[in-house]
mmCIF file of C-alpha atoms in Angstrom:
data_model
loop_
_atom_site.group_PDB
_atom_site.id
_atom_site.type_symbol
_atom_site.label_atom_id
_atom_site.label_comp_id
_atom_site.label_asym_id
_atom_site.label_seq_id
_atom_site.Cartn_x
_atom_site.Cartn_y
_atom_site.Cartn_z
ATOM 1 C CA MET A 24 41.362 -111.139 -161.841
ATOM 2 C CA PHE A 25 38.771 -110.018 -159.171
ATOM 3 C CA SER A 26 41.257 -108.828 -156.586
ATOM 4 C CA LEU A 27 41.124 -105.187 -155.529
ATOM 5 C CA LYS A 28 43.961 -105.437 -153.149
ATOM 6 C CA GLY A 29 45.714 -102.072 -152.679
ATOM 7 C CA LYS A 30 42.926 -100.158 -154.509
ATOM 8 C CA THR A 31 41.042 -97.210 -153.096
ATOM 9 C CA ALA A 32 37.272 -97.004 -153.599
ATOM 10 C CA ILE A 33 35.051 -93.942 -152.928
ATOM 11 C CA ILE A 34 31.390 -94.918 -152.246
ATOM 12 C CA THR A 35 28.748 -92.334 -151.763
ATOM 13 C CA GLY A 36 25.708 -93.025 -149.528
ATOM 14 C CA ALA A 37 27.852 -95.308 -147.517
ATOM 15 C CA ASN A 38 26.052 -95.298 -144.254
ATOM 16 C CA THR A 39 23.251 -97.766 -144.971
ATOM 17 C CA GLY A 40 21.642 -100.144 -147.410
ATOM 18 C CA LEU A 41 23.163 -100.579 -150.783
ATOM 19 C CA GLY A 42 26.099 -98.260 -150.068
ATOM 20 C CA GLN A 43 27.022 -100.079 -147.001
ATOM 21 C CA ALA A 44 26.755 -103.516 -148.726
ATOM 22 C CA MET A 45 29.013 -102.288 -151.555
ATOM 23 C CA CYS A 46 31.570 -101.030 -149.054
ATOM 24 C CA VAL A 47 31.641 -104.417 -147.477
ATOM 25 C CA ALA A 48 31.879 -106.247 -150.784
ATOM 26 C CA LEU A 49 34.671 -104.133 -152.120
ATOM 27 C CA SER A 50 36.585 -104.351 -148.861
ATOM 28 C CA LYS A 51 36.292 -108.204 -148.915
ATOM 29 C CA ALA A 52 37.992 -108.047 -152.339
ATOM 30 C CA GLY A 53 40.817 -106.029 -150.778
ATOM 31 C CA ALA A 54 39.931 -102.349 -151.390
ATOM 32 C CA ASN A 55 40.438 -99.532 -148.856
ATOM 33 C CA ILE A 56 37.245 -97.542 -148.529
ATOM 34 C CA VAL A 57 36.447 -93.848 -148.605
ATOM 35 C CA GLY A 58 32.833 -93.600 -147.364
ATOM 36 C CA VAL A 59 30.815 -90.530 -148.110
ATOM 37 C CA ALA A 60 27.482 -89.726 -146.315
ATOM 38 C CA ARG A 61 25.629 -87.010 -144.532
ATOM 39 C CA ARG A 62 25.908 -88.688 -141.154
ATOM 40 C CA GLU A 63 28.347 -90.910 -139.274
ATOM 41 C CA MET A 64 29.215 -94.219 -140.720
ATOM 42 C CA ASP A 65 30.315 -96.145 -137.690
ATOM 43 C CA ASP A 66 28.443 -99.360 -138.469
ATOM 44 C CA THR A 67 29.982 -99.416 -142.077
ATOM 45 C CA GLU A 68 33.437 -98.713 -140.712
ATOM 46 C CA LYS A 69 33.215 -101.550 -138.303
ATOM 47 C CA LEU A 70 32.117 -104.024 -141.158
ATOM 48 C CA VAL A 71 34.836 -102.827 -143.421
ATOM 49 C CA LYS A 72 37.636 -103.139 -140.791
ATOM 50 C CA GLN A 73 36.474 -106.683 -140.101
ATOM 51 C CA ASN A 74 37.688 -107.579 -143.607
ATOM 52 C CA GLY A 75 41.164 -106.241 -142.864
ATOM 53 C CA THR A 76 41.096 -103.065 -144.970
ATOM 54 C CA GLU A 77 40.909 -99.387 -144.064
ATOM 55 C CA PHE A 78 37.925 -97.092 -143.911
ATOM 56 C CA TYR A 79 37.988 -93.329 -144.076
ATOM 57 C CA PRO A 80 34.819 -91.345 -143.507
ATOM 58 C CA VAL A 81 33.965 -88.164 -145.307
ATOM 59 C CA ILE A 82 30.845 -86.349 -143.941
ATOM 60 C CA ALA A 83 29.322 -84.400 -146.841
ATOM 61 C CA ASP A 84 25.856 -83.348 -148.090
ATOM 62 C CA LEU A 85 25.717 -84.207 -151.834
ATOM 63 C CA GLY A 86 22.585 -81.988 -152.397
ATOM 64 C CA THR A 87 25.095 -79.623 -153.943
ATOM 65 C CA THR A 88 28.398 -79.981 -155.781
ATOM 66 C CA GLU A 89 30.225 -77.984 -153.122
ATOM 67 C CA PRO A 90 31.863 -81.002 -151.351
ATOM 68 C CA ILE A 91 33.173 -82.595 -154.429
ATOM 69 C CA GLU A 92 36.706 -81.174 -154.465
ATOM 70 C CA ARG A 93 37.085 -81.914 -150.747
ATOM 71 C CA ILE A 94 36.012 -85.605 -151.220
ATOM 72 C CA ILE A 95 38.632 -86.212 -153.844
ATOM 73 C CA LYS A 96 41.360 -84.285 -152.032
ATOM 74 C CA ASP A 97 40.649 -86.073 -148.785
ATOM 75 C CA ALA A 98 40.746 -89.476 -150.347
ATOM 76 C CA VAL A 99 44.029 -88.868 -152.181
ATOM 77 C CA ASN A 100 45.623 -87.314 -149.044
ATOM 78 C CA ARG A 101 44.613 -90.378 -147.055
ATOM 79 C CA PHE A 102 45.394 -93.151 -149.482
ATOM 80 C CA GLY A 103 47.730 -91.464 -152.079
ATOM 81 C CA ARG A 104 45.388 -92.310 -154.990
ATOM 82 C CA ILE A 105 41.855 -93.309 -155.957
ATOM 83 C CA ASP A 106 40.950 -96.221 -158.286
ATOM 84 C CA ILE A 107 37.163 -96.692 -158.021
ATOM 85 C CA LEU A 108 34.145 -94.389 -157.633
ATOM 86 C CA VAL A 109 30.757 -95.762 -156.827
ATOM 87 C CA ASN A 110 27.974 -93.110 -157.266
ATOM 88 C CA ASN A 111 25.380 -94.643 -154.996
ATOM 89 C CA ALA A 112 23.878 -91.616 -153.150
ATOM 90 C CA GLY A 113 20.359 -90.833 -154.160
ATOM 91 C CA ILE A 114 16.974 -89.779 -152.938
ATOM 92 C CA ILE A 115 13.403 -90.352 -153.897
ATOM 93 C CA ARG A 116 10.311 -88.106 -153.359
ATOM 94 C CA ARG A 117 6.816 -89.625 -153.935
ATOM 95 C CA GLU A 118 3.939 -87.481 -155.215
ATOM 96 C CA ASP A 119 1.348 -87.610 -157.995
ATOM 97 C CA ALA A 120 3.048 -86.141 -161.134
ATOM 98 C CA ILE A 121 0.320 -83.497 -161.494
ATOM 99 C CA ASP A 122 1.139 -82.094 -157.965
ATOM 100 C CA TYR A 123 4.938 -82.614 -158.054
ATOM 101 C CA SER A 124 6.756 -79.543 -156.746
ATOM 102 C CA GLU A 125 9.713 -77.763 -158.209
ATOM 103 C CA ASN A 126 11.512 -78.046 -154.960
ATOM 104 C CA ASP A 127 11.220 -81.880 -154.843
ATOM 105 C CA TRP A 128 12.221 -82.051 -158.512
ATOM 106 C CA ASP A 129 15.362 -80.016 -157.857
ATOM 107 C CA ASP A 130 16.388 -81.896 -154.781
ATOM 108 C CA VAL A 131 16.073 -85.296 -156.528
ATOM 109 C CA VAL A 132 17.776 -84.346 -159.753
ATOM 110 C CA ASN A 133 20.669 -82.444 -157.941
ATOM 111 C CA ILE A 134 21.615 -85.456 -155.886
ATOM 112 C CA ASN A 135 20.772 -88.276 -158.303
ATOM 113 C CA LEU A 136 22.256 -86.639 -161.488
ATOM 114 C CA LYS A 137 24.088 -83.411 -161.079
ATOM 115 C CA THR A 138 26.288 -84.335 -158.152
ATOM 116 C CA LEU A 139 26.857 -87.816 -159.756
ATOM 117 C CA TYR A 140 28.108 -86.245 -162.966
ATOM 118 C CA PHE A 141 30.484 -83.715 -161.448
ATOM 119 C CA LEU A 142 31.821 -86.051 -158.966
ATOM 120 C CA SER A 143 32.545 -88.536 -161.777
ATOM 121 C CA GLN A 144 34.173 -85.717 -163.680
ATOM 122 C CA ALA A 145 36.399 -84.927 -160.695
ATOM 123 C CA ALA A 146 37.343 -88.543 -160.256
ATOM 124 C CA ALA A 147 38.162 -88.891 -163.983
ATOM 125 C CA LYS A 148 40.499 -85.934 -163.812
ATOM 126 C CA GLN A 149 42.277 -87.572 -160.931
ATOM 127 C CA PHE A 150 42.410 -90.877 -162.828
ATOM 128 C CA VAL A 151 44.014 -89.036 -165.784
ATOM 129 C CA LYS A 152 46.473 -87.306 -163.465
ATOM 130 C CA GLN A 153 47.491 -90.710 -162.082
ATOM 131 C CA LYS A 154 47.859 -92.158 -165.590
ATOM 132 C CA SER A 155 46.510 -95.500 -164.460
ATOM 133 C CA GLY A 156 42.835 -95.490 -165.371
ATOM 134 C CA GLY A 157 40.032 -96.147 -163.117
ATOM 135 C CA LYS A 158 36.534 -97.436 -162.587
ATOM 136 C CA ILE A 159 33.335 -95.453 -162.248
ATOM 137 C CA ILE A 160 30.151 -97.277 -161.267
ATOM 138 C CA ASN A 161 26.802 -95.465 -161.175
ATOM 139 C CA ILE A 162 23.798 -96.759 -159.531
ATOM 140 C CA ALA A 163 20.794 -96.639 -161.891
ATOM 141 C CA SER A 164 17.440 -98.275 -161.287
ATOM 142 C CA MET A 165 14.515 -100.261 -162.782
ATOM 143 C CA LEU A 166 13.184 -96.867 -163.321
ATOM 144 C CA SER A 167 15.975 -96.297 -165.794
ATOM 145 C CA TYR A 168 13.901 -98.534 -168.053
ATOM 146 C CA GLN A 169 10.308 -97.894 -166.869
ATOM 147 C CA GLY A 170 8.131 -94.861 -165.938
ATOM 148 C CA GLY A 171 7.123 -95.783 -162.443
ATOM 149 C CA ILE A 172 4.263 -94.292 -160.495
ATOM 150 C CA ARG A 173 4.382 -91.088 -158.457
ATOM 151 C CA VAL A 174 8.141 -90.594 -158.772
ATOM 152 C CA PRO A 175 8.566 -88.432 -161.937
ATOM 153 C CA ALA A 176 11.845 -86.728 -160.847
ATOM 154 C CA TYR A 177 13.400 -90.028 -159.739
ATOM 155 C CA THR A 178 12.434 -91.675 -163.007
ATOM 156 C CA ALA A 179 13.891 -88.833 -165.087
ATOM 157 C CA SER A 180 17.016 -88.735 -163.093
ATOM 158 C CA LYS A 181 17.628 -92.518 -163.378
ATOM 159 C CA HIS A 182 16.940 -92.521 -167.112
ATOM 160 C CA ALA A 183 19.533 -89.806 -167.235
ATOM 161 C CA VAL A 184 22.024 -91.816 -165.163
ATOM 162 C CA MET A 185 21.989 -94.501 -167.850
ATOM 163 C CA GLY A 186 22.522 -91.902 -170.611
ATOM 164 C CA ALA A 187 25.354 -90.056 -168.744
ATOM 165 C CA THR A 188 27.098 -93.447 -168.017
ATOM 166 C CA LYS A 189 27.155 -94.103 -171.843
ATOM 167 C CA ALA A 190 28.251 -90.447 -172.603
ATOM 168 C CA MET A 191 31.128 -90.555 -170.102
ATOM 169 C CA ALA A 192 32.211 -93.970 -171.262
ATOM 170 C CA ASN A 193 32.416 -92.859 -174.875
ATOM 171 C CA GLU A 194 34.811 -90.085 -173.977
ATOM 172 C CA TRP A 195 36.857 -91.575 -171.182
ATOM 173 C CA ALA A 196 37.498 -94.981 -172.430
ATOM 174 C CA LYS A 197 40.689 -93.710 -174.183
ATOM 175 C CA TYR A 198 42.035 -92.938 -170.666
ATOM 176 C CA ASN A 199 41.480 -96.560 -169.560
ATOM 177 C CA ILE A 200 38.491 -95.240 -167.450
ATOM 178 C CA ASN A 201 35.601 -97.691 -167.362
ATOM 179 C CA VAL A 202 32.179 -96.075 -166.720
ATOM 180 C CA ASN A 203 29.449 -98.528 -166.134
ATOM 181 C CA ALA A 204 26.166 -98.792 -164.030
ATOM 182 C CA ILE A 205 24.203 -101.218 -162.058
ATOM 183 C CA ALA A 206 20.455 -101.126 -162.021
ATOM 184 C CA PRO A 207 19.210 -102.769 -158.778
ATOM 185 C CA GLY A 208 15.751 -104.320 -158.695
ATOM 186 C CA TYR A 209 13.451 -103.877 -155.877
ATOM 187 C CA MET A 210 15.565 -103.996 -152.789
ATOM 188 C CA ALA A 211 14.790 -103.916 -149.101
ATOM 189 C CA THR A 212 16.419 -100.610 -148.369
ATOM 190 C CA ASN A 213 15.457 -97.089 -146.783
ATOM 191 C CA ASN A 214 14.403 -95.861 -150.197
ATOM 192 C CA THR A 215 11.806 -98.470 -150.590
ATOM 193 C CA GLU A 216 10.460 -98.497 -147.025
ATOM 194 C CA GLN A 217 7.276 -96.500 -147.949
ATOM 195 C CA LEU A 218 6.687 -98.841 -150.885
ATOM 196 C CA ARG A 219 7.082 -101.913 -148.873
ATOM 197 C CA ASN A 220 4.726 -100.646 -146.207
ATOM 198 C CA ASP A 221 2.071 -100.438 -148.952
ATOM 199 C CA THR A 222 0.788 -104.059 -148.860
ATOM 200 C CA LYS A 223 -1.016 -103.816 -152.165
ATOM 201 C CA ARG A 224 1.997 -102.411 -154.048
ATOM 202 C CA TYR A 225 4.481 -104.735 -152.266
ATOM 203 C CA ASN A 226 2.592 -107.779 -153.277
ATOM 204 C CA GLU A 227 2.051 -106.555 -156.913
ATOM 205 C CA ILE A 228 5.856 -106.131 -157.244
ATOM 206 C CA LEU A 229 6.678 -109.460 -155.594
ATOM 207 C CA GLU A 230 4.334 -111.357 -157.837
ATOM 208 C CA ARG A 231 6.291 -109.979 -160.864
ATOM 209 C CA ILE A 232 9.840 -110.950 -159.563
ATOM 210 C CA PRO A 233 10.785 -114.492 -161.016
ATOM 211 C CA ALA A 234 13.169 -114.885 -158.030
ATOM 212 C CA GLY A 235 10.234 -114.901 -155.747
ATOM 213 C CA ARG A 236 11.623 -112.266 -153.290
ATOM 214 C CA TRP A 237 12.740 -108.709 -152.953
ATOM 215 C CA GLY A 238 16.438 -108.225 -153.156
ATOM 216 C CA GLU A 239 18.838 -107.776 -150.287
ATOM 217 C CA PRO A 240 21.631 -105.163 -150.342
ATOM 218 C CA SER A 241 24.168 -108.003 -150.352
ATOM 219 C CA ASP A 242 22.826 -109.194 -153.678
ATOM 220 C CA ILE A 243 24.583 -106.241 -155.327
ATOM 221 C CA GLY A 244 28.040 -107.122 -153.923
ATOM 222 C CA GLY A 245 29.351 -109.491 -156.565
ATOM 223 C CA THR A 246 28.370 -107.190 -159.455
ATOM 224 C CA VAL A 247 30.117 -104.130 -158.005
ATOM 225 C CA VAL A 248 33.279 -106.124 -157.339
ATOM 226 C CA PHE A 249 33.155 -107.474 -160.953
ATOM 227 C CA LEU A 250 32.766 -103.890 -162.455
ATOM 228 C CA ALA A 251 35.556 -102.484 -160.135
ATOM 229 C CA SER A 252 38.037 -105.231 -161.024
ATOM 230 C CA SER A 253 40.235 -105.941 -164.003
ATOM 231 C CA ALA A 254 37.750 -108.609 -165.048
ATOM 232 C CA ALA A 255 35.547 -105.774 -166.490
ATOM 233 C CA ASP A 256 38.401 -103.944 -168.306
ATOM 234 C CA TYR A 257 36.644 -104.311 -171.646
ATOM 235 C CA ILE A 258 33.155 -103.306 -170.506
ATOM 236 C CA HIS A 259 32.290 -99.698 -171.125
ATOM 237 C CA GLY A 260 28.987 -97.836 -170.982
ATOM 238 C CA PHE A 261 26.873 -100.754 -169.962
ATOM 239 C CA THR A 262 24.184 -101.009 -167.332
ATOM 240 C CA ILE A 263 23.817 -104.403 -165.584
ATOM 241 C CA ALA A 264 20.463 -105.143 -163.999
ATOM 242 C CA VAL A 265 20.580 -107.061 -160.661
ATOM 243 C CA ASP A 266 16.783 -107.505 -160.301
ATOM 244 C CA GLY A 267 15.809 -111.145 -159.633
ATOM 245 C CA GLY A 268 14.448 -111.316 -163.260
ATOM 246 C CA TRP A 269 12.112 -108.264 -163.022
ATOM 247 C CA LEU A 270 12.931 -106.883 -166.459
ATOM 248 C CA SER A 271 12.600 -110.330 -168.172
ATOM 249 C CA ARG A 272 9.002 -110.858 -166.888
#
């Protein structure tokens, strides 16, 4: 039920952190991986190949929608089909809301929302063409539920990711396409480095996490495998929090 043997998964932001961890988890379940990132993914490729599956790197800047057609085409050319898309790539810019710049707003929303949507659309078209359904997994956030501090564009984009997940699920379920999302809690990744270096904020966050620790990228692995597998065939439009209990506090 949880096997992904013979499946092909595209994961964006595959070079480090959550993206790398999800590549490893999906490959352990049997999937071949198409990793997408702005820079080389040698470490991710090595970890995936240790699991006995294949890794195909696609270098692309997702700050615009321009690479989308190439990503899908290259994946299909390499593996013959795609079965899973994980929209993980994202950025965060921190600034007081009253001083937040239009440039920062556009950069964050373009990567976190616009490219996510149109890459999902392109994958869905390929799934329909293949007539075999597929899985789309979007990476949301605790700030899909909350307002946050000094991250207005990130918060807006992650609220929208949850909404777009529901909207896509409503229309594409009839094609046997499952669209769901994962909302990671506070994870030790590049995106949170600045926050973790702020001792006061780090401890404030830690005190609220029932699990008593920040998450590690590997903590998301089981959930992404579940949503990518046939075990989740009747789950549509839902966002699963992997947060150490943060939202329940």
